[in-house]
Amino acid sequence: MSNRTKGLLLAITGPAFWGLNSIAVDLLFKYNVDSQWFATFRLITAGIIILGIAFAQNGKAIFTPFKSIKEIGRLLIFSLLGMFFVQYTYIMAIHAGNAATATVLQFTNPIMIVIVLAVMKWRLPRRQDVIAIILAVAGTFLIATHGQIGALAMSKLALFWGLMAAVGAVFYTLLPGKLVKKFGAITVSGWAMLIAGIAINFVNPAWKNAPTFNWPIISILSFSIIFGTAIAYLVFIQSLSYISPTVASTLGAVEPLIGTIFSVLLFHIAFGWIDALGATLIVSTVFIQTMHSKKISPVDLGN
């Protein structure tokens, strides 16, 4: 299996787990679990779990990033501008508007990434990147709004937080490349989650608004934290070791696709022809990204 194939599979697996996690979160909210408490709790817990795995594999080597002031700075920047920023702004976007508009606005991040990398490298993006991004954004829009343009009506605050969530996703995708190559995805993901969770704790303390724990809540929380957060972020960051940030971020369109499919199956949400069209557009980006460009090499910050 080539490195590119590994990267594509990892970049698809992460968002797929995020899509499943959206179902788990929806179930948690049905049990009246506070969303902001959950955001704090899952990052801290997932960070501890991942660091535990990293320690079992590498021992004290997980503390290597803290031996250099330069690497500490990089890790803090990624944790705060990447992990913390994308988590908090997305929650605020949902709070100010709704999940549909927040998702649509956040998924403008592949366009931002292409522009940023093109400017930094002074190269035009590949044709397949441009096509894939257009199709992914269009597909996400159709699924998130069910084709109802009026559903995007939002306040200025919702627009602001939604775009900030997209900026956060750009940071999250572009910043960890060098850290992952030097220290590994497990170590970087674990520390970033724990640091981000501690940072969010100052805004939304984990000891406030905690739910009354029962077996359904514990089971769903476990799935969300282990698979929907820890493993999902871990494999996505690992994908950046094999493929460009542009490709990885575009394949993130799998997230709303998976979320929509399971919402239909589990919650019997209506799925019309417009939604099917959106799903088709999103799936097509995966095939487009598997094609190689012979004339123009990918714009890549991390490789």
mmCIF file of C-alpha atoms in Angstrom:
data_model
loop_
_atom_site.group_PDB
_atom_site.id
_atom_site.type_symbol
_atom_site.label_atom_id
_atom_site.label_comp_id
_atom_site.label_asym_id
_atom_site.label_seq_id
_atom_site.Cartn_x
_atom_site.Cartn_y
_atom_site.Cartn_z
ATOM 1 C CA MET A 1 0.000 0.000 0.000
ATOM 2 C CA SER A 2 1.465 3.368 -1.023
ATOM 3 C CA ASN A 3 1.877 6.243 1.407
ATOM 4 C CA ARG A 4 -0.682 8.253 -0.560
ATOM 5 C CA THR A 5 -3.250 5.450 -0.233
ATOM 6 C CA LYS A 6 -2.553 5.226 3.496
ATOM 7 C CA GLY A 7 -3.034 8.982 3.789
ATOM 8 C CA LEU A 8 -6.309 8.897 1.881
ATOM 9 C CA LEU A 9 -7.684 6.063 4.020
ATOM 10 C CA LEU A 10 -6.680 7.813 7.241
ATOM 11 C CA ALA A 11 -8.098 11.146 6.026
ATOM 12 C CA ILE A 12 -11.412 9.420 5.302
ATOM 13 C CA THR A 13 -11.496 7.383 8.528
ATOM 14 C CA GLY A 14 -11.127 10.395 10.808
ATOM 15 C CA PRO A 15 -14.084 12.356 9.392
ATOM 16 C CA ALA A 16 -16.100 9.122 9.204
ATOM 17 C CA PHE A 17 -15.716 8.734 12.971
ATOM 18 C CA TRP A 18 -16.571 12.421 13.387
ATOM 19 C CA GLY A 19 -19.746 11.778 11.425
ATOM 20 C CA LEU A 20 -20.647 8.889 13.723
ATOM 21 C CA ASN A 21 -19.751 11.066 16.685
ATOM 22 C CA SER A 22 -22.332 13.634 15.602
ATOM 23 C CA ILE A 23 -24.951 10.913 16.055
ATOM 24 C CA ALA A 24 -23.567 10.089 19.501
ATOM 25 C CA VAL A 25 -23.622 13.768 20.463
ATOM 26 C CA ASP A 26 -27.192 14.076 19.229
ATOM 27 C CA LEU A 27 -28.121 11.152 21.462
ATOM 28 C CA LEU A 28 -26.330 12.749 24.413
ATOM 29 C CA PHE A 29 -28.289 15.957 23.913
ATOM 30 C CA LYS A 30 -31.476 13.885 24.026
ATOM 31 C CA TYR A 31 -30.331 12.918 27.522
ATOM 32 C CA ASN A 32 -29.955 16.657 28.294
ATOM 33 C CA VAL A 33 -26.163 16.608 28.436
ATOM 34 C CA ASP A 34 -24.831 20.189 28.348
ATOM 35 C CA SER A 35 -22.965 20.840 25.084
ATOM 36 C CA GLN A 36 -20.277 23.113 26.539
ATOM 37 C CA TRP A 37 -19.583 20.757 29.435
ATOM 38 C CA PHE A 38 -19.232 17.959 26.900
ATOM 39 C CA ALA A 39 -16.743 19.940 24.791
ATOM 40 C CA THR A 40 -14.473 20.415 27.793
ATOM 41 C CA PHE A 41 -14.853 16.923 29.227
ATOM 42 C CA ARG A 42 -14.232 15.049 25.986
ATOM 43 C CA LEU A 43 -11.038 16.933 25.108
ATOM 44 C CA ILE A 44 -9.495 16.429 28.546
ATOM 45 C CA THR A 45 -10.515 12.771 28.711
ATOM 46 C CA ALA A 46 -9.514 11.976 25.122
ATOM 47 C CA GLY A 47 -6.180 13.709 25.680
ATOM 48 C CA ILE A 48 -5.478 11.595 28.749
ATOM 49 C CA ILE A 49 -6.444 8.400 26.891
ATOM 50 C CA ILE A 50 -4.204 9.145 23.918
ATOM 51 C CA LEU A 51 -1.276 10.131 26.124
ATOM 52 C CA GLY A 52 -1.769 6.870 28.021
ATOM 53 C CA ILE A 53 -1.502 4.946 24.746
ATOM 54 C CA ALA A 54 1.543 6.988 23.743
ATOM 55 C CA PHE A 55 3.216 6.326 27.102
ATOM 56 C CA ALA A 56 2.552 2.584 26.800
ATOM 57 C CA GLN A 57 4.261 2.607 23.399
ATOM 58 C CA ASN A 58 7.057 5.119 23.900
ATOM 59 C CA GLY A 59 7.435 5.621 27.633
ATOM 60 C CA LYS A 60 8.963 8.897 28.770
ATOM 61 C CA ALA A 61 9.610 9.845 25.150
ATOM 62 C CA ILE A 62 6.175 11.482 25.127
ATOM 63 C CA PHE A 63 7.703 14.334 27.119
ATOM 64 C CA THR A 64 10.293 15.024 24.410
ATOM 65 C CA PRO A 65 8.345 17.978 22.931
ATOM 66 C CA PHE A 66 8.865 19.823 26.221
ATOM 67 C CA LYS A 67 12.665 19.652 26.068
ATOM 68 C CA SER A 68 12.857 22.475 23.553
ATOM 69 C CA ILE A 69 11.400 25.951 23.978
ATOM 70 C CA LYS A 70 10.849 26.092 20.232
ATOM 71 C CA GLU A 71 8.867 22.833 20.179
ATOM 72 C CA ILE A 72 6.882 23.848 23.265
ATOM 73 C CA GLY A 73 5.918 26.996 21.417
ATOM 74 C CA ARG A 74 4.813 25.040 18.358
ATOM 75 C CA LEU A 75 2.780 22.640 20.478
ATOM 76 C CA LEU A 76 1.069 25.439 22.389
ATOM 77 C CA ILE A 77 0.273 27.279 19.164
ATOM 78 C CA PHE A 78 -1.264 24.148 17.636
ATOM 79 C CA SER A 79 -3.151 23.311 20.840
ATOM 80 C CA LEU A 80 -4.625 26.795 21.215
ATOM 81 C CA LEU A 81 -4.988 28.046 17.630
ATOM 82 C CA GLY A 82 -5.781 24.605 16.236
ATOM 83 C CA MET A 83 -7.486 22.271 18.686
ATOM 84 C CA PHE A 84 -8.936 24.822 21.145
ATOM 85 C CA PHE A 85 -9.890 27.422 18.542
ATOM 86 C CA VAL A 86 -11.729 25.048 16.212
ATOM 87 C CA GLN A 87 -13.608 23.403 19.103
ATOM 88 C CA TYR A 88 -14.718 26.604 20.812
ATOM 89 C CA THR A 89 -15.634 28.592 17.691
ATOM 90 C CA TYR A 90 -17.683 25.708 16.304
ATOM 91 C CA ILE A 91 -19.666 25.471 19.544
ATOM 92 C CA MET A 92 -20.239 29.229 19.479
ATOM 93 C CA ALA A 93 -21.304 29.046 15.828
ATOM 94 C CA ILE A 94 -23.949 26.473 16.715
ATOM 95 C CA HIS A 95 -25.031 28.511 19.733
ATOM 96 C CA ALA A 96 -25.364 31.710 17.680
ATOM 97 C CA GLY A 97 -27.000 30.015 14.720
ATOM 98 C CA ASN A 98 -27.562 26.289 14.252
ATOM 99 C CA ALA A 99 -25.647 23.147 13.381
ATOM 100 C CA ALA A 100 -26.481 23.370 9.667
ATOM 101 C CA THR A 101 -25.152 26.885 9.123
ATOM 102 C CA ALA A 102 -22.144 26.205 11.355
ATOM 103 C CA THR A 103 -21.255 23.124 9.298
ATOM 104 C CA VAL A 104 -21.620 24.929 5.984
ATOM 105 C CA LEU A 105 -19.511 27.873 7.094
ATOM 106 C CA GLN A 106 -16.835 25.721 8.714
ATOM 107 C CA PHE A 107 -16.434 23.662 5.580
ATOM 108 C CA THR A 108 -15.268 26.717 3.695
ATOM 109 C CA ASN A 109 -11.874 25.893 5.246
ATOM 110 C CA PRO A 110 -10.606 23.819 2.258
ATOM 111 C CA ILE A 111 -10.947 26.918 0.096
ATOM 112 C CA MET A 112 -9.014 28.933 2.685
ATOM 113 C CA ILE A 113 -6.310 26.250 2.829
ATOM 114 C CA VAL A 114 -5.858 26.210 -0.941
ATOM 115 C CA ILE A 115 -5.545 29.995 -0.978
ATOM 116 C CA VAL A 116 -3.100 30.075 1.957
ATOM 117 C CA LEU A 117 -0.856 27.373 0.490
ATOM 118 C CA ALA A 118 -0.990 28.862 -2.981
ATOM 119 C CA VAL A 119 0.153 32.222 -1.605
ATOM 120 C CA MET A 120 2.848 30.715 0.629
ATOM 121 C CA LYS A 121 4.258 28.496 -2.118
ATOM 122 C CA TRP A 122 3.502 30.849 -5.011
ATOM 123 C CA ARG A 123 1.925 27.973 -6.925
ATOM 124 C CA LEU A 124 -1.453 27.512 -8.476
ATOM 125 C CA PRO A 125 -3.520 24.740 -6.850
ATOM 126 C CA ARG A 126 -3.989 21.534 -8.813
ATOM 127 C CA ARG A 127 -7.006 21.385 -11.056
ATOM 128 C CA GLN A 128 -8.338 18.339 -9.187
ATOM 129 C CA ASP A 129 -8.083 20.210 -5.860
ATOM 130 C CA VAL A 130 -10.189 23.066 -7.205
ATOM 131 C CA ILE A 131 -12.803 20.702 -8.658
ATOM 132 C CA ALA A 132 -12.936 18.564 -5.504
ATOM 133 C CA ILE A 133 -13.342 21.592 -3.249
ATOM 134 C CA ILE A 134 -16.162 23.026 -5.344
ATOM 135 C CA LEU A 135 -17.990 19.683 -5.331
ATOM 136 C CA ALA A 136 -17.398 19.108 -1.608
ATOM 137 C CA VAL A 137 -18.633 22.546 -0.589
ATOM 138 C CA ALA A 138 -21.664 22.232 -2.867
ATOM 139 C CA GLY A 139 -22.453 18.765 -1.513
ATOM 140 C CA THR A 140 -22.068 19.854 2.099
ATOM 141 C CA PHE A 141 -24.329 22.829 1.472
ATOM 142 C CA LEU A 142 -27.058 20.620 -0.005
ATOM 143 C CA ILE A 143 -26.895 18.097 2.849
ATOM 144 C CA ALA A 144 -26.689 20.659 5.650
ATOM 145 C CA THR A 145 -29.565 22.786 4.337
ATOM 146 C CA HIS A 146 -31.560 20.203 2.363
ATOM 147 C CA GLY A 147 -31.375 22.639 -0.524
ATOM 148 C CA GLN A 148 -33.318 25.323 1.299
ATOM 149 C CA ILE A 149 -31.376 28.524 0.757
ATOM 150 C CA GLY A 150 -33.536 30.314 3.295
ATOM 151 C CA ALA A 151 -32.109 28.042 5.994
ATOM 152 C CA LEU A 152 -28.852 29.944 5.731
ATOM 153 C CA ALA A 153 -30.403 33.135 6.999
ATOM 154 C CA MET A 154 -28.333 33.988 10.046
ATOM 155 C CA SER A 155 -27.292 36.736 12.377
ATOM 156 C CA LYS A 156 -24.010 38.597 11.974
ATOM 157 C CA LEU A 157 -22.791 36.836 15.117
ATOM 158 C CA ALA A 158 -23.546 33.421 13.642
ATOM 159 C CA LEU A 159 -21.738 34.392 10.447
ATOM 160 C CA PHE A 160 -18.721 35.599 12.439
ATOM 161 C CA TRP A 161 -18.376 32.465 14.573
ATOM 162 C CA GLY A 162 -18.996 30.180 11.590
ATOM 163 C CA LEU A 163 -16.179 31.785 9.610
ATOM 164 C CA MET A 164 -13.955 31.732 12.696
ATOM 165 C CA ALA A 165 -14.628 27.990 12.956
ATOM 166 C CA ALA A 166 -13.402 27.648 9.367
ATOM 167 C CA VAL A 167 -10.257 29.610 10.241
ATOM 168 C CA GLY A 168 -9.759 27.307 13.230
ATOM 169 C CA ALA A 169 -10.019 24.283 10.924
ATOM 170 C CA VAL A 170 -7.328 25.829 8.716
ATOM 171 C CA PHE A 171 -4.993 26.176 11.705
ATOM 172 C CA TYR A 172 -5.798 22.641 12.836
ATOM 173 C CA THR A 173 -4.913 21.220 9.423
ATOM 174 C CA LEU A 174 -1.802 23.263 8.649
ATOM 175 C CA LEU A 175 -0.052 23.621 12.003
ATOM 176 C CA PRO A 176 0.764 20.064 13.184
ATOM 177 C CA GLY A 177 2.701 18.824 10.131
ATOM 178 C CA LYS A 178 6.244 19.308 11.474
ATOM 179 C CA LEU A 179 5.277 18.262 14.999
ATOM 180 C CA VAL A 180 3.741 15.006 13.760
ATOM 181 C CA LYS A 181 6.792 14.157 11.676
ATOM 182 C CA LYS A 182 9.121 14.764 14.619
ATOM 183 C CA PHE A 183 7.153 13.377 17.577
ATOM 184 C CA GLY A 184 4.405 11.236 16.041
ATOM 185 C CA ALA A 185 0.663 11.704 15.720
ATOM 186 C CA ILE A 186 -0.191 9.976 19.003
ATOM 187 C CA THR A 187 1.981 12.195 21.174
ATOM 188 C CA VAL A 188 1.029 15.419 19.380
ATOM 189 C CA SER A 189 -2.701 14.619 19.414
ATOM 190 C CA GLY A 190 -2.683 13.671 23.078
ATOM 191 C CA TRP A 191 -0.913 16.782 24.307
ATOM 192 C CA ALA A 192 -2.921 19.082 22.024
ATOM 193 C CA MET A 193 -6.223 17.681 23.297
ATOM 194 C CA LEU A 194 -5.197 17.864 26.940
ATOM 195 C CA ILE A 195 -3.842 21.403 26.622
ATOM 196 C CA ALA A 196 -6.917 22.503 24.653
ATOM 197 C CA GLY A 197 -9.225 20.853 27.188
ATOM 198 C CA ILE A 198 -7.506 22.650 30.059
ATOM 199 C CA ALA A 199 -7.797 25.938 28.126
ATOM 200 C CA ILE A 200 -11.525 25.416 27.461
ATOM 201 C CA ASN A 201 -11.929 24.515 31.140
ATOM 202 C CA PHE A 202 -11.266 28.168 32.002
ATOM 203 C CA VAL A 203 -14.276 29.105 29.872
ATOM 204 C CA ASN A 204 -16.524 26.111 30.550
ATOM 205 C CA PRO A 205 -15.362 24.308 33.734
ATOM 206 C CA ALA A 206 -15.780 20.525 33.621
ATOM 207 C CA TRP A 207 -17.219 20.514 37.137
ATOM 208 C CA LYS A 208 -20.167 22.692 36.134
ATOM 209 C CA ASN A 209 -23.351 21.419 34.480
ATOM 210 C CA ALA A 210 -22.165 17.794 34.576
ATOM 211 C CA PRO A 211 -24.923 15.289 33.739
ATOM 212 C CA THR A 212 -26.319 12.612 36.012
ATOM 213 C CA PHE A 213 -24.354 9.581 34.850
ATOM 214 C CA ASN A 214 -26.225 6.399 33.934
ATOM 215 C CA TRP A 215 -25.329 3.479 31.671
ATOM 216 C CA PRO A 216 -26.739 4.962 28.436
ATOM 217 C CA ILE A 217 -24.860 8.245 28.976
ATOM 218 C CA ILE A 218 -21.662 6.449 30.001
ATOM 219 C CA SER A 219 -21.847 4.172 26.934
ATOM 220 C CA ILE A 220 -22.436 7.010 24.483
ATOM 221 C CA LEU A 221 -19.783 9.177 26.150
ATOM 222 C CA SER A 222 -17.294 6.323 25.888
ATOM 223 C CA PHE A 223 -17.923 5.879 22.174
ATOM 224 C CA SER A 224 -17.792 9.612 21.533
ATOM 225 C CA ILE A 225 -14.571 10.154 23.460
ATOM 226 C CA ILE A 226 -12.680 7.034 22.320
ATOM 227 C CA PHE A 227 -13.777 6.719 18.686
ATOM 228 C CA GLY A 228 -15.419 10.024 17.840
ATOM 229 C CA THR A 229 -12.679 12.164 19.377
ATOM 230 C CA ALA A 230 -9.454 10.338 20.273
ATOM 231 C CA ILE A 231 -9.160 7.954 17.331
ATOM 232 C CA ALA A 232 -10.783 10.359 14.872
ATOM 233 C CA TYR A 233 -8.345 13.208 15.534
ATOM 234 C CA LEU A 234 -5.434 10.780 15.786
ATOM 235 C CA VAL A 235 -5.885 9.209 12.352
ATOM 236 C CA PHE A 236 -6.668 12.549 10.703
ATOM 237 C CA ILE A 237 -3.464 14.120 11.998
ATOM 238 C CA GLN A 238 -1.535 10.992 10.973
ATOM 239 C CA SER A 239 -2.862 11.397 7.421
ATOM 240 C CA LEU A 240 -0.967 14.686 7.175
ATOM 241 C CA SER A 241 2.265 12.669 7.165
ATOM 242 C CA TYR A 242 1.286 11.140 3.823
ATOM 243 C CA ILE A 243 -0.902 13.603 1.938
ATOM 244 C CA SER A 244 -1.201 17.359 1.585
ATOM 245 C CA PRO A 245 -3.387 19.468 3.908
ATOM 246 C CA THR A 246 -5.516 20.403 0.888
ATOM 247 C CA VAL A 247 -6.391 16.773 0.131
ATOM 248 C CA ALA A 248 -6.956 15.902 3.816
ATOM 249 C CA SER A 249 -9.251 18.852 4.448
ATOM 250 C CA THR A 250 -11.287 18.169 1.311
ATOM 251 C CA LEU A 251 -11.853 14.539 2.306
ATOM 252 C CA GLY A 252 -13.284 15.900 5.549
ATOM 253 C CA ALA A 253 -16.507 16.164 3.545
ATOM 254 C CA VAL A 254 -17.053 12.515 4.493
ATOM 255 C CA GLU A 255 -18.120 13.760 7.958
ATOM 256 C CA PRO A 256 -21.474 15.335 7.013
ATOM 257 C CA LEU A 257 -22.120 12.460 4.608
ATOM 258 C CA ILE A 258 -21.754 9.803 7.309
ATOM 259 C CA GLY A 259 -23.695 11.910 9.791
ATOM 260 C CA THR A 260 -26.565 12.335 7.360
ATOM 261 C CA ILE A 261 -26.746 8.649 6.395
ATOM 262 C CA PHE A 262 -26.900 7.466 10.003
ATOM 263 C CA SER A 263 -29.323 10.235 10.940
ATOM 264 C CA VAL A 264 -31.666 8.888 8.281
ATOM 265 C CA LEU A 265 -31.221 5.290 9.435
ATOM 266 C CA LEU A 266 -31.469 5.925 13.183
ATOM 267 C CA PHE A 267 -33.676 8.992 13.487
ATOM 268 C CA HIS A 268 -35.709 8.543 10.280
ATOM 269 C CA ILE A 269 -34.874 12.039 9.045
ATOM 270 C CA ALA A 270 -36.236 12.771 5.569
ATOM 271 C CA PHE A 271 -33.662 12.224 2.786
ATOM 272 C CA GLY A 272 -34.786 13.625 -0.563
ATOM 273 C CA TRP A 273 -33.240 13.812 -4.001
ATOM 274 C CA ILE A 274 -31.403 17.036 -3.141
ATOM 275 C CA ASP A 275 -29.720 15.286 -0.203
ATOM 276 C CA ALA A 276 -28.849 12.353 -2.465
ATOM 277 C CA LEU A 277 -27.283 14.783 -4.936
ATOM 278 C CA GLY A 278 -25.237 16.343 -2.143
ATOM 279 C CA ALA A 279 -24.060 12.898 -1.008
ATOM 280 C CA THR A 280 -23.036 12.030 -4.571
ATOM 281 C CA LEU A 281 -21.029 15.237 -4.908
ATOM 282 C CA ILE A 282 -19.208 14.552 -1.644
ATOM 283 C CA VAL A 283 -18.409 10.938 -2.501
ATOM 284 C CA SER A 284 -17.069 12.047 -5.885
ATOM 285 C CA THR A 285 -14.372 14.136 -4.164
ATOM 286 C CA VAL A 286 -12.824 10.948 -2.774
ATOM 287 C CA PHE A 287 -12.377 9.516 -6.272
ATOM 288 C CA ILE A 288 -11.117 12.821 -7.643
ATOM 289 C CA GLN A 289 -8.450 13.037 -4.928
ATOM 290 C CA THR A 290 -7.158 9.554 -5.753
ATOM 291 C CA MET A 291 -6.107 10.759 -9.198
ATOM 292 C CA HIS A 292 -2.549 11.975 -9.695
ATOM 293 C CA SER A 293 -1.653 15.150 -11.474
ATOM 294 C CA LYS A 294 1.306 14.685 -13.826
ATOM 295 C CA LYS A 295 1.842 18.311 -14.681
ATOM 296 C CA ILE A 296 1.557 20.019 -11.331
ATOM 297 C CA SER A 297 2.786 18.619 -8.050
ATOM 298 C CA PRO A 298 0.533 19.089 -5.022
ATOM 299 C CA VAL A 299 0.894 22.246 -2.997
ATOM 300 C CA ASP A 300 2.051 20.875 0.317
ATOM 301 C CA LEU A 301 3.194 22.671 3.429
ATOM 302 C CA GLY A 302 4.107 19.631 5.472
ATOM 303 C CA ASN A 303 5.628 17.162 2.967
#
